[in-house]
PDB file of C-alpha atoms in Angstrom:
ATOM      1  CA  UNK A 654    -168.352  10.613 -10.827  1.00 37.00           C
ATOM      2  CA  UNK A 655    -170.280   8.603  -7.767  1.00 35.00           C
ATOM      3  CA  UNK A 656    -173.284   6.924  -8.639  1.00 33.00           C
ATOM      4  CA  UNK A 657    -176.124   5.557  -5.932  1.00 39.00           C
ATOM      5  CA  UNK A 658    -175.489   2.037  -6.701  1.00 35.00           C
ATOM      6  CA  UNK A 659    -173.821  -0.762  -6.483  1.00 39.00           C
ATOM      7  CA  UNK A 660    -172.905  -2.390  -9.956  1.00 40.00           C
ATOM      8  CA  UNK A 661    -173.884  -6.581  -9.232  1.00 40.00           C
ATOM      9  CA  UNK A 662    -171.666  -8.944  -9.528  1.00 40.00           C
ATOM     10  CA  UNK A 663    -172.389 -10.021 -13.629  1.00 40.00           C
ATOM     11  CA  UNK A 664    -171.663  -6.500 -14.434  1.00 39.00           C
ATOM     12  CA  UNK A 665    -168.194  -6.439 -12.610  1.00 40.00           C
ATOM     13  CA  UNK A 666    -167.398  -9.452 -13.891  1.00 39.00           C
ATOM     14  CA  UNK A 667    -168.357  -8.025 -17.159  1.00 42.00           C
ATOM     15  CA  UNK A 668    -166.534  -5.058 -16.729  1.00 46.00           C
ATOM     16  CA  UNK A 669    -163.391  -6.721 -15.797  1.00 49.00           C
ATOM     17  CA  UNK A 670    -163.319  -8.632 -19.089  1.00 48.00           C
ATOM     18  CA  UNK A 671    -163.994  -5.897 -20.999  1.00 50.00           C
ATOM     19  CA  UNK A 672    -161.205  -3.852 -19.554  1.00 53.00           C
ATOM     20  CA  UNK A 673    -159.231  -7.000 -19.771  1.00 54.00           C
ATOM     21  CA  UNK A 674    -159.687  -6.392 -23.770  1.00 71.00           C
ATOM     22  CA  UNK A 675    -158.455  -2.410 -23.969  1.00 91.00           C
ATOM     23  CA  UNK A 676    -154.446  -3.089 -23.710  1.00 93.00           C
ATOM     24  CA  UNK A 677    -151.966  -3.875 -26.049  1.00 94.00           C
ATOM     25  CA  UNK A 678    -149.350  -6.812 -25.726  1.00 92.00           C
ATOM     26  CA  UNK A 679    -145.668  -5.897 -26.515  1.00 90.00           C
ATOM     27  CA  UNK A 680    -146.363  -8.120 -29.297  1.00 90.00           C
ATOM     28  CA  UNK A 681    -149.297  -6.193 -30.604  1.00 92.00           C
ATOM     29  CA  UNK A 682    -147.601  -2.869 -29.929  1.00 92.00           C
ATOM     30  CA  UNK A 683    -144.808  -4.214 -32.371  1.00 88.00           C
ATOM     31  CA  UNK A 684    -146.705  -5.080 -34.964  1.00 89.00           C
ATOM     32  CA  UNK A 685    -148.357  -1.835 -35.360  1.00 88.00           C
ATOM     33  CA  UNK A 686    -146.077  -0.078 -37.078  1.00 88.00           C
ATOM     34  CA  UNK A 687    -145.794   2.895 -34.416  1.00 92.00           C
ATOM     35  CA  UNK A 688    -143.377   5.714 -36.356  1.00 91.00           C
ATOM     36  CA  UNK A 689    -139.627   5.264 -34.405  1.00 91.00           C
ATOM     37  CA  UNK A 690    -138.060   8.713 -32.647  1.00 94.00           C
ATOM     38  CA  UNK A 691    -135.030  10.060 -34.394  1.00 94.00           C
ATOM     39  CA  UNK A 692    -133.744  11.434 -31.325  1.00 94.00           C
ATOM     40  CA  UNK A 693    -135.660   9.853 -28.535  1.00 95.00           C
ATOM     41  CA  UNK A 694    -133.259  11.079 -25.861  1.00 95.00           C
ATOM     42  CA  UNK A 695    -133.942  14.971 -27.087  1.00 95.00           C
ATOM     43  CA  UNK A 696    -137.632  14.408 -26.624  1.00 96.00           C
ATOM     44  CA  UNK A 697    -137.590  12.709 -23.072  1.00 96.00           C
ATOM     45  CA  UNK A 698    -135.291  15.545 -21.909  1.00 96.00           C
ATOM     46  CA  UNK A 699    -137.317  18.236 -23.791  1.00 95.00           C
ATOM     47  CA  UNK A 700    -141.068  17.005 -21.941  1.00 97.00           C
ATOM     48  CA  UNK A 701    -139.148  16.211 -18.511  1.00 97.00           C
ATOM     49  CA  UNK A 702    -137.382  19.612 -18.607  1.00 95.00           C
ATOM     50  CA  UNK A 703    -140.787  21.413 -19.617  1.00 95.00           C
ATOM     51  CA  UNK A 704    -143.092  18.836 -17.007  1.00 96.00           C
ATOM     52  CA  UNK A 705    -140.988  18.496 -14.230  1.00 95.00           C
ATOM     53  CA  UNK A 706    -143.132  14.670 -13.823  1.00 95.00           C
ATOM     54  CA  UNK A 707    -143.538  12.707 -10.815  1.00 94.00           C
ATOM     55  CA  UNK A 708    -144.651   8.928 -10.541  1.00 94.00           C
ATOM     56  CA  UNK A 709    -148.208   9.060 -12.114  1.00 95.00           C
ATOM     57  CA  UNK A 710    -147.846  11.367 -14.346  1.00 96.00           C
ATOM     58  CA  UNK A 711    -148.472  10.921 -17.882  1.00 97.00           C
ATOM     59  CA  UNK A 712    -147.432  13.163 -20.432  1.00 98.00           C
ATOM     60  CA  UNK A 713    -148.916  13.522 -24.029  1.00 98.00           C
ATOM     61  CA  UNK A 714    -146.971  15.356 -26.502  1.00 98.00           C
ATOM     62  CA  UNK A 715    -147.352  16.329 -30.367  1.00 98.00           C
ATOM     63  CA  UNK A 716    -144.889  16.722 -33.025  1.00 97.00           C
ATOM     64  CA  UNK A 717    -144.843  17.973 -36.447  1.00 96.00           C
ATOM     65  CA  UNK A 718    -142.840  15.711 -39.207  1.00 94.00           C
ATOM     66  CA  UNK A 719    -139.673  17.180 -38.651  1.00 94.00           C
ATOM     67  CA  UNK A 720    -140.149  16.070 -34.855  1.00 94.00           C
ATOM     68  CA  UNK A 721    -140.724  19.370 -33.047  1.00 95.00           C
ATOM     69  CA  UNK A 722    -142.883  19.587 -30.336  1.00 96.00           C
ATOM     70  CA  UNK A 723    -146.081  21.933 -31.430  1.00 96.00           C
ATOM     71  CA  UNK A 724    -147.721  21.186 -28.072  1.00 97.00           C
ATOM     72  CA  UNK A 725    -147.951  18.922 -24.654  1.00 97.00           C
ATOM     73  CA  UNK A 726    -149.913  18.220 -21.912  1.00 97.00           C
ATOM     74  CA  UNK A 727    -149.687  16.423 -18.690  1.00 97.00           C
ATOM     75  CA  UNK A 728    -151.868  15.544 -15.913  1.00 96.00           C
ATOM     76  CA  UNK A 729    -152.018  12.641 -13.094  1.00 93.00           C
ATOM     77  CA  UNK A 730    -153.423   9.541 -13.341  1.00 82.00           C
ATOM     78  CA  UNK A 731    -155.012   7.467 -10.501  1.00 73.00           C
ATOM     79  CA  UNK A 732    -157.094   5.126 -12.133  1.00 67.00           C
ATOM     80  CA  UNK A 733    -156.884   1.502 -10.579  1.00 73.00           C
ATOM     81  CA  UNK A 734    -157.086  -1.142 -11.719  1.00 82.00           C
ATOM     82  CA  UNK A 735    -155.327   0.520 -15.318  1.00 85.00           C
ATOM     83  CA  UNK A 736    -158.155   0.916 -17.831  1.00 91.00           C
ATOM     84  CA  UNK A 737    -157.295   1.528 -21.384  1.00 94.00           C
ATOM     85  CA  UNK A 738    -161.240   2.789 -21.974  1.00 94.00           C
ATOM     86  CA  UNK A 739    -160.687   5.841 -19.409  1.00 94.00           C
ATOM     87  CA  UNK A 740    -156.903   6.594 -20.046  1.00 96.00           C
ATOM     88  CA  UNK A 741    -157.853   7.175 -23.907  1.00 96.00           C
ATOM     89  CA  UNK A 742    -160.952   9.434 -22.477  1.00 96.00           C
ATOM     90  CA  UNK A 743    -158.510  11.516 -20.483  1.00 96.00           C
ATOM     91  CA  UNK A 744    -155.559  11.849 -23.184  1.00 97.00           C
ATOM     92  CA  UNK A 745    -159.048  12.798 -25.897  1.00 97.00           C
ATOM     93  CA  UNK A 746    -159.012  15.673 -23.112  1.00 96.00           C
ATOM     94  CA  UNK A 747    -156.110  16.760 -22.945  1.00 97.00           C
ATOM     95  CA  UNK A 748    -155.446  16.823 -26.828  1.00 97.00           C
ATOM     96  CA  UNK A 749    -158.580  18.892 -27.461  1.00 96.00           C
ATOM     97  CA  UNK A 750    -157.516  21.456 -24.900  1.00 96.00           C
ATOM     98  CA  UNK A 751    -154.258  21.846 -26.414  1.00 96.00           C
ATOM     99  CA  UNK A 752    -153.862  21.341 -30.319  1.00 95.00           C
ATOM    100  CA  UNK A 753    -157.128  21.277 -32.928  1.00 94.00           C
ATOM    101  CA  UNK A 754    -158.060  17.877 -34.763  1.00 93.00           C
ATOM    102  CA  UNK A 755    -156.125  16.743 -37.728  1.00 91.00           C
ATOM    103  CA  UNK A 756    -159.669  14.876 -38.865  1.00 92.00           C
ATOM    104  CA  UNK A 757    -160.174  16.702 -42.142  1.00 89.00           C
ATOM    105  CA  UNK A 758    -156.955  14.886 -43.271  1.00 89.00           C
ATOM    106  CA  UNK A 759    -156.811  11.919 -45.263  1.00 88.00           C
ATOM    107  CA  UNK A 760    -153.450  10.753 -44.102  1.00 90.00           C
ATOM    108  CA  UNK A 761    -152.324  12.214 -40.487  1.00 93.00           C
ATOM    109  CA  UNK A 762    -149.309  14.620 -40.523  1.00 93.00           C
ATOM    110  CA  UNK A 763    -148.988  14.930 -36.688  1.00 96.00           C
ATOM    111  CA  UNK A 764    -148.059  12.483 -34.426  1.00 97.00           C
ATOM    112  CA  UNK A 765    -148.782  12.021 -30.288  1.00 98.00           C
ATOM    113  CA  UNK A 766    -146.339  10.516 -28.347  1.00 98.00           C
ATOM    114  CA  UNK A 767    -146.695   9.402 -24.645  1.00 98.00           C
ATOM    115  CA  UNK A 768    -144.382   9.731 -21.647  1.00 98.00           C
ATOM    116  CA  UNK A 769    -145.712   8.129 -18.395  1.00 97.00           C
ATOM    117  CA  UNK A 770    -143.463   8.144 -15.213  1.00 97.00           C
ATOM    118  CA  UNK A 771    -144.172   5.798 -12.987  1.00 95.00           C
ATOM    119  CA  UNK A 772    -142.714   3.690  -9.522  1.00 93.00           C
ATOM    120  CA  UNK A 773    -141.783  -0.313 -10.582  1.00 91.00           C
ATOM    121  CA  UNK A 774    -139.103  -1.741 -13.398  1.00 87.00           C
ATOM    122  CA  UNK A 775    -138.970  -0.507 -16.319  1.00 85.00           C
ATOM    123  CA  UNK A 776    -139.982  -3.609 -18.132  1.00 89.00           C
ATOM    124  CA  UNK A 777    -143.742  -4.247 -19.942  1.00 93.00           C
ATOM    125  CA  UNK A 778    -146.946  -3.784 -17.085  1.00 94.00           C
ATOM    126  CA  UNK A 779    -150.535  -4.606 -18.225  1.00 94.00           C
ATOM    127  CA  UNK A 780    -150.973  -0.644 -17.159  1.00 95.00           C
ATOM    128  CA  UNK A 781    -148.228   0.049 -19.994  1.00 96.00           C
ATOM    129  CA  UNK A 782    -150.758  -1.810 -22.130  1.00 96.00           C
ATOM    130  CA  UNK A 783    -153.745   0.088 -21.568  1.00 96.00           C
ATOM    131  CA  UNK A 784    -151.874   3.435 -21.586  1.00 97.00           C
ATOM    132  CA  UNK A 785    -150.594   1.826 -25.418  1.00 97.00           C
ATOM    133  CA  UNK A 786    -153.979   0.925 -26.163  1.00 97.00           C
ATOM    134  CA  UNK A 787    -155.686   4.720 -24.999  1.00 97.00           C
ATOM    135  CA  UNK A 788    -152.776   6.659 -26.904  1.00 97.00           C
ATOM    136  CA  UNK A 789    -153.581   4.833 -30.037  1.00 97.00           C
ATOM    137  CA  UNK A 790    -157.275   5.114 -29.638  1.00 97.00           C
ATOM    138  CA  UNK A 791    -156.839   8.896 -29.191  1.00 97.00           C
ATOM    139  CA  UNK A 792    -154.879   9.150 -31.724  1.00 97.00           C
ATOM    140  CA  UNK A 793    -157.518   8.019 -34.073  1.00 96.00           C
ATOM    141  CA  UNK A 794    -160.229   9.959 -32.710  1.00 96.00           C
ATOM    142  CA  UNK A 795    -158.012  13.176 -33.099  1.00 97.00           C
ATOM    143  CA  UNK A 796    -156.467  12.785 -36.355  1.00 96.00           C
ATOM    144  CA  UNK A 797    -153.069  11.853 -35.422  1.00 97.00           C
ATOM    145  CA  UNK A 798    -150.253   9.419 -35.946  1.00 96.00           C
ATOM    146  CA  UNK A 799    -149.660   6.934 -32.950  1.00 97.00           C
ATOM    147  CA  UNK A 800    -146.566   7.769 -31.716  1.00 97.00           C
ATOM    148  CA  UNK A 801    -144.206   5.919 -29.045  1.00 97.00           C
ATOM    149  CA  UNK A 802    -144.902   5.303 -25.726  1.00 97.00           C
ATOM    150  CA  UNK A 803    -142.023   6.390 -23.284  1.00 97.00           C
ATOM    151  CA  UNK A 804    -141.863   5.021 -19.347  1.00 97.00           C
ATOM    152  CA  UNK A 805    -140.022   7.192 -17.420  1.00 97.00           C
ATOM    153  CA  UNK A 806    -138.839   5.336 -13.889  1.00 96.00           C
ATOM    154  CA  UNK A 807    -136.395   5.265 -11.029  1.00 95.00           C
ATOM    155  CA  UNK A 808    -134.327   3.514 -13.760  1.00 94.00           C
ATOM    156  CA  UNK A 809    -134.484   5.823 -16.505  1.00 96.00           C
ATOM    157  CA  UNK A 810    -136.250   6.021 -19.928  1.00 96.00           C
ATOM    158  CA  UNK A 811    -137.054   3.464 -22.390  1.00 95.00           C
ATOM    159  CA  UNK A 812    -139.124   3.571 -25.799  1.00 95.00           C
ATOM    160  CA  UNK A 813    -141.209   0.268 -25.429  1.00 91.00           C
ATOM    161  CA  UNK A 814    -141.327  -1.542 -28.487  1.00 84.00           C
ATOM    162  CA  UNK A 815    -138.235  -0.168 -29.376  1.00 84.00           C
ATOM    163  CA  UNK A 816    -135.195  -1.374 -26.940  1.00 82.00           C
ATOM    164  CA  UNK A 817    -133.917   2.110 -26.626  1.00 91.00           C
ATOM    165  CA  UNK A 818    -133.406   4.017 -23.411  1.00 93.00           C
ATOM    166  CA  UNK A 819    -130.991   5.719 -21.039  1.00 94.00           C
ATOM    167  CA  UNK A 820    -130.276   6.231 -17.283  1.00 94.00           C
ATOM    168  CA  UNK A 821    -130.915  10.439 -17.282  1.00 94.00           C
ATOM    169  CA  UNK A 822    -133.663  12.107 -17.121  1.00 95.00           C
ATOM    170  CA  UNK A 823    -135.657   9.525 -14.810  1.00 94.00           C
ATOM    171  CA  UNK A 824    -138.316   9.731 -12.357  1.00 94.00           C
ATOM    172  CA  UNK A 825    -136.231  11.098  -9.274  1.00 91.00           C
ATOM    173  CA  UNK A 826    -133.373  13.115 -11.461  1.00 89.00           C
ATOM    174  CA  UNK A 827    -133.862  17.464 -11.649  1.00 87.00           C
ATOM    175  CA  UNK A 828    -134.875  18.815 -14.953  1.00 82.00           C
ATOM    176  CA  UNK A 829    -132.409  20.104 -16.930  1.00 78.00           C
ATOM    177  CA  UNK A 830    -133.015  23.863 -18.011  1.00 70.00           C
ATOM    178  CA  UNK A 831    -133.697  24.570 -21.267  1.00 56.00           C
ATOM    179  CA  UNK A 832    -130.281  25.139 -23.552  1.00 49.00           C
ATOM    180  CA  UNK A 833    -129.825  28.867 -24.035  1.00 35.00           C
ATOM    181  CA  UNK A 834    -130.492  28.133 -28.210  1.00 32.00           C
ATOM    182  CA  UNK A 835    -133.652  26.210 -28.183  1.00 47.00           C
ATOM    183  CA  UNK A 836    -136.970  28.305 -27.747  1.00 42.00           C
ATOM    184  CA  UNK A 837    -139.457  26.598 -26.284  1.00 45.00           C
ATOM    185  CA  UNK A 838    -142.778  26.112 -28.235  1.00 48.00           C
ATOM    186  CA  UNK A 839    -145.791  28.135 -27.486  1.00 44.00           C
ATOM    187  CA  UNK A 840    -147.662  27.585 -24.352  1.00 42.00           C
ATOM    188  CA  UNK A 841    -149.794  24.615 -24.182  1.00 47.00           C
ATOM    189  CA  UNK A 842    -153.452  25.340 -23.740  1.00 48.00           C
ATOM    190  CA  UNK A 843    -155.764  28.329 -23.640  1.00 43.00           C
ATOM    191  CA  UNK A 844    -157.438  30.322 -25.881  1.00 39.00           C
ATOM    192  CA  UNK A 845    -154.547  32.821 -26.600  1.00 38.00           C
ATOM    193  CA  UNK A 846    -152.657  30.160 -27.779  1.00 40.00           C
ATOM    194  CA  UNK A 847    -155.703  28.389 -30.059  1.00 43.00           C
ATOM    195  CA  UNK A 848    -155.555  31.386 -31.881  1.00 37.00           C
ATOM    196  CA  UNK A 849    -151.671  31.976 -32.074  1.00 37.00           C
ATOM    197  CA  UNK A 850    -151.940  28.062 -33.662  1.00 41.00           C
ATOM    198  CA  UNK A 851    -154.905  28.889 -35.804  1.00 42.00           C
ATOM    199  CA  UNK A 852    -153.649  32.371 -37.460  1.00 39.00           C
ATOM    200  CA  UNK A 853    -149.692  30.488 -37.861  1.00 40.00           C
ATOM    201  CA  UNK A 854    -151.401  27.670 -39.568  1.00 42.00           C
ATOM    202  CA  UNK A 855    -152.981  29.851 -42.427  1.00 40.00           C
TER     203      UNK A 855
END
């Protein structure tokens, strides 16, 4: 959205500090308790076969408690500078379109994890932060469990927080097909599917 004005110079500095404010520090992430993956390789695989994502792509993804994926979504990201405020706003999105609010719940059942391929090392980036900070912000506003958050580079994968990775799939490597046993889930989005979800929920 363009607006017909120039914000002054207070407000941008403003601005700045507040945006300075919505990331999390490896540290922080830590501490947070964020449920591990029992099989984060099967996941990364399973969104990159089913994504096919490019640098700047972020991928959000929802699984039940036995870890299967009930529904993903992914979409590009060009915000600069990285703004945990507007990357929350955009994964809030993209979990409404595809999966209905857990909010009625006292404890949440689902959790959301995040895959974000992007160009640079693999290592911690204060955009990393403010992608951690959105996902667990959305999260909260949609009834789910924060989940891990899941760089995808030239390198390979890595859980952050976590110390667990591997070279294949990465951000230049060809999606594997899907193995002839595993069915994917239903797809992601639309109203046929909202009420497939709805009527195998009751």
């Amino acid at each position: 959205m363009t607006f017909g004005f120039a914000p002054s110079s207070a407000a941008s500095l403003s601005s700045s500090a507040a945006s300075a404010t919505r990331m999390l520090e490896p540290a922080e992430w830590a501490a947070a308790g964020i449920p591990l993956l029992r099989n984060p390789r099967e996941v990364v695989g399973g969104l990159h076969s089913r994504h096919h994502p490019k640098p700047a792509t972020a991928i959000v993804a929802v699984l039940d408690p036995d870890e299967r994926l009930r529904a993903s979504a992914s979409f590009t990201s060009r915000r600069t500078p990285a703004d945990g405020w507007m990357f929350r706003n955009a994964l809030l999105a993209q979990l409404r379109r595809v999966i209905p609010h857990d909010l009625r719940r006292r404890t949440p059942v689902r959790t959301a994890v995040l895959l974000y391929c992007r160009e640079g090392e693999a290592r911690w980036t204060e955009e990393d932060g403010a992608w951690m900070w959105g996902l667990r912000d959305a999260c909260t506003l949609h009834g789910l469990r924060c989940g891990a958050y899941i760089t995808l580079t030239r390198d390979g994968w890595q859980v952050l927080g976590e110390g667990r990775g591997g070279r294949r799939p990465n951000a230049a490597s060809e999606p594997e097909p899907f193995a002839a046993s595993e069915t994917p889930p239903p797809r992601t989005g639309g109203v046929a599917s909202d009420v497939l979800r709805r009527a195998a929920a009751r």
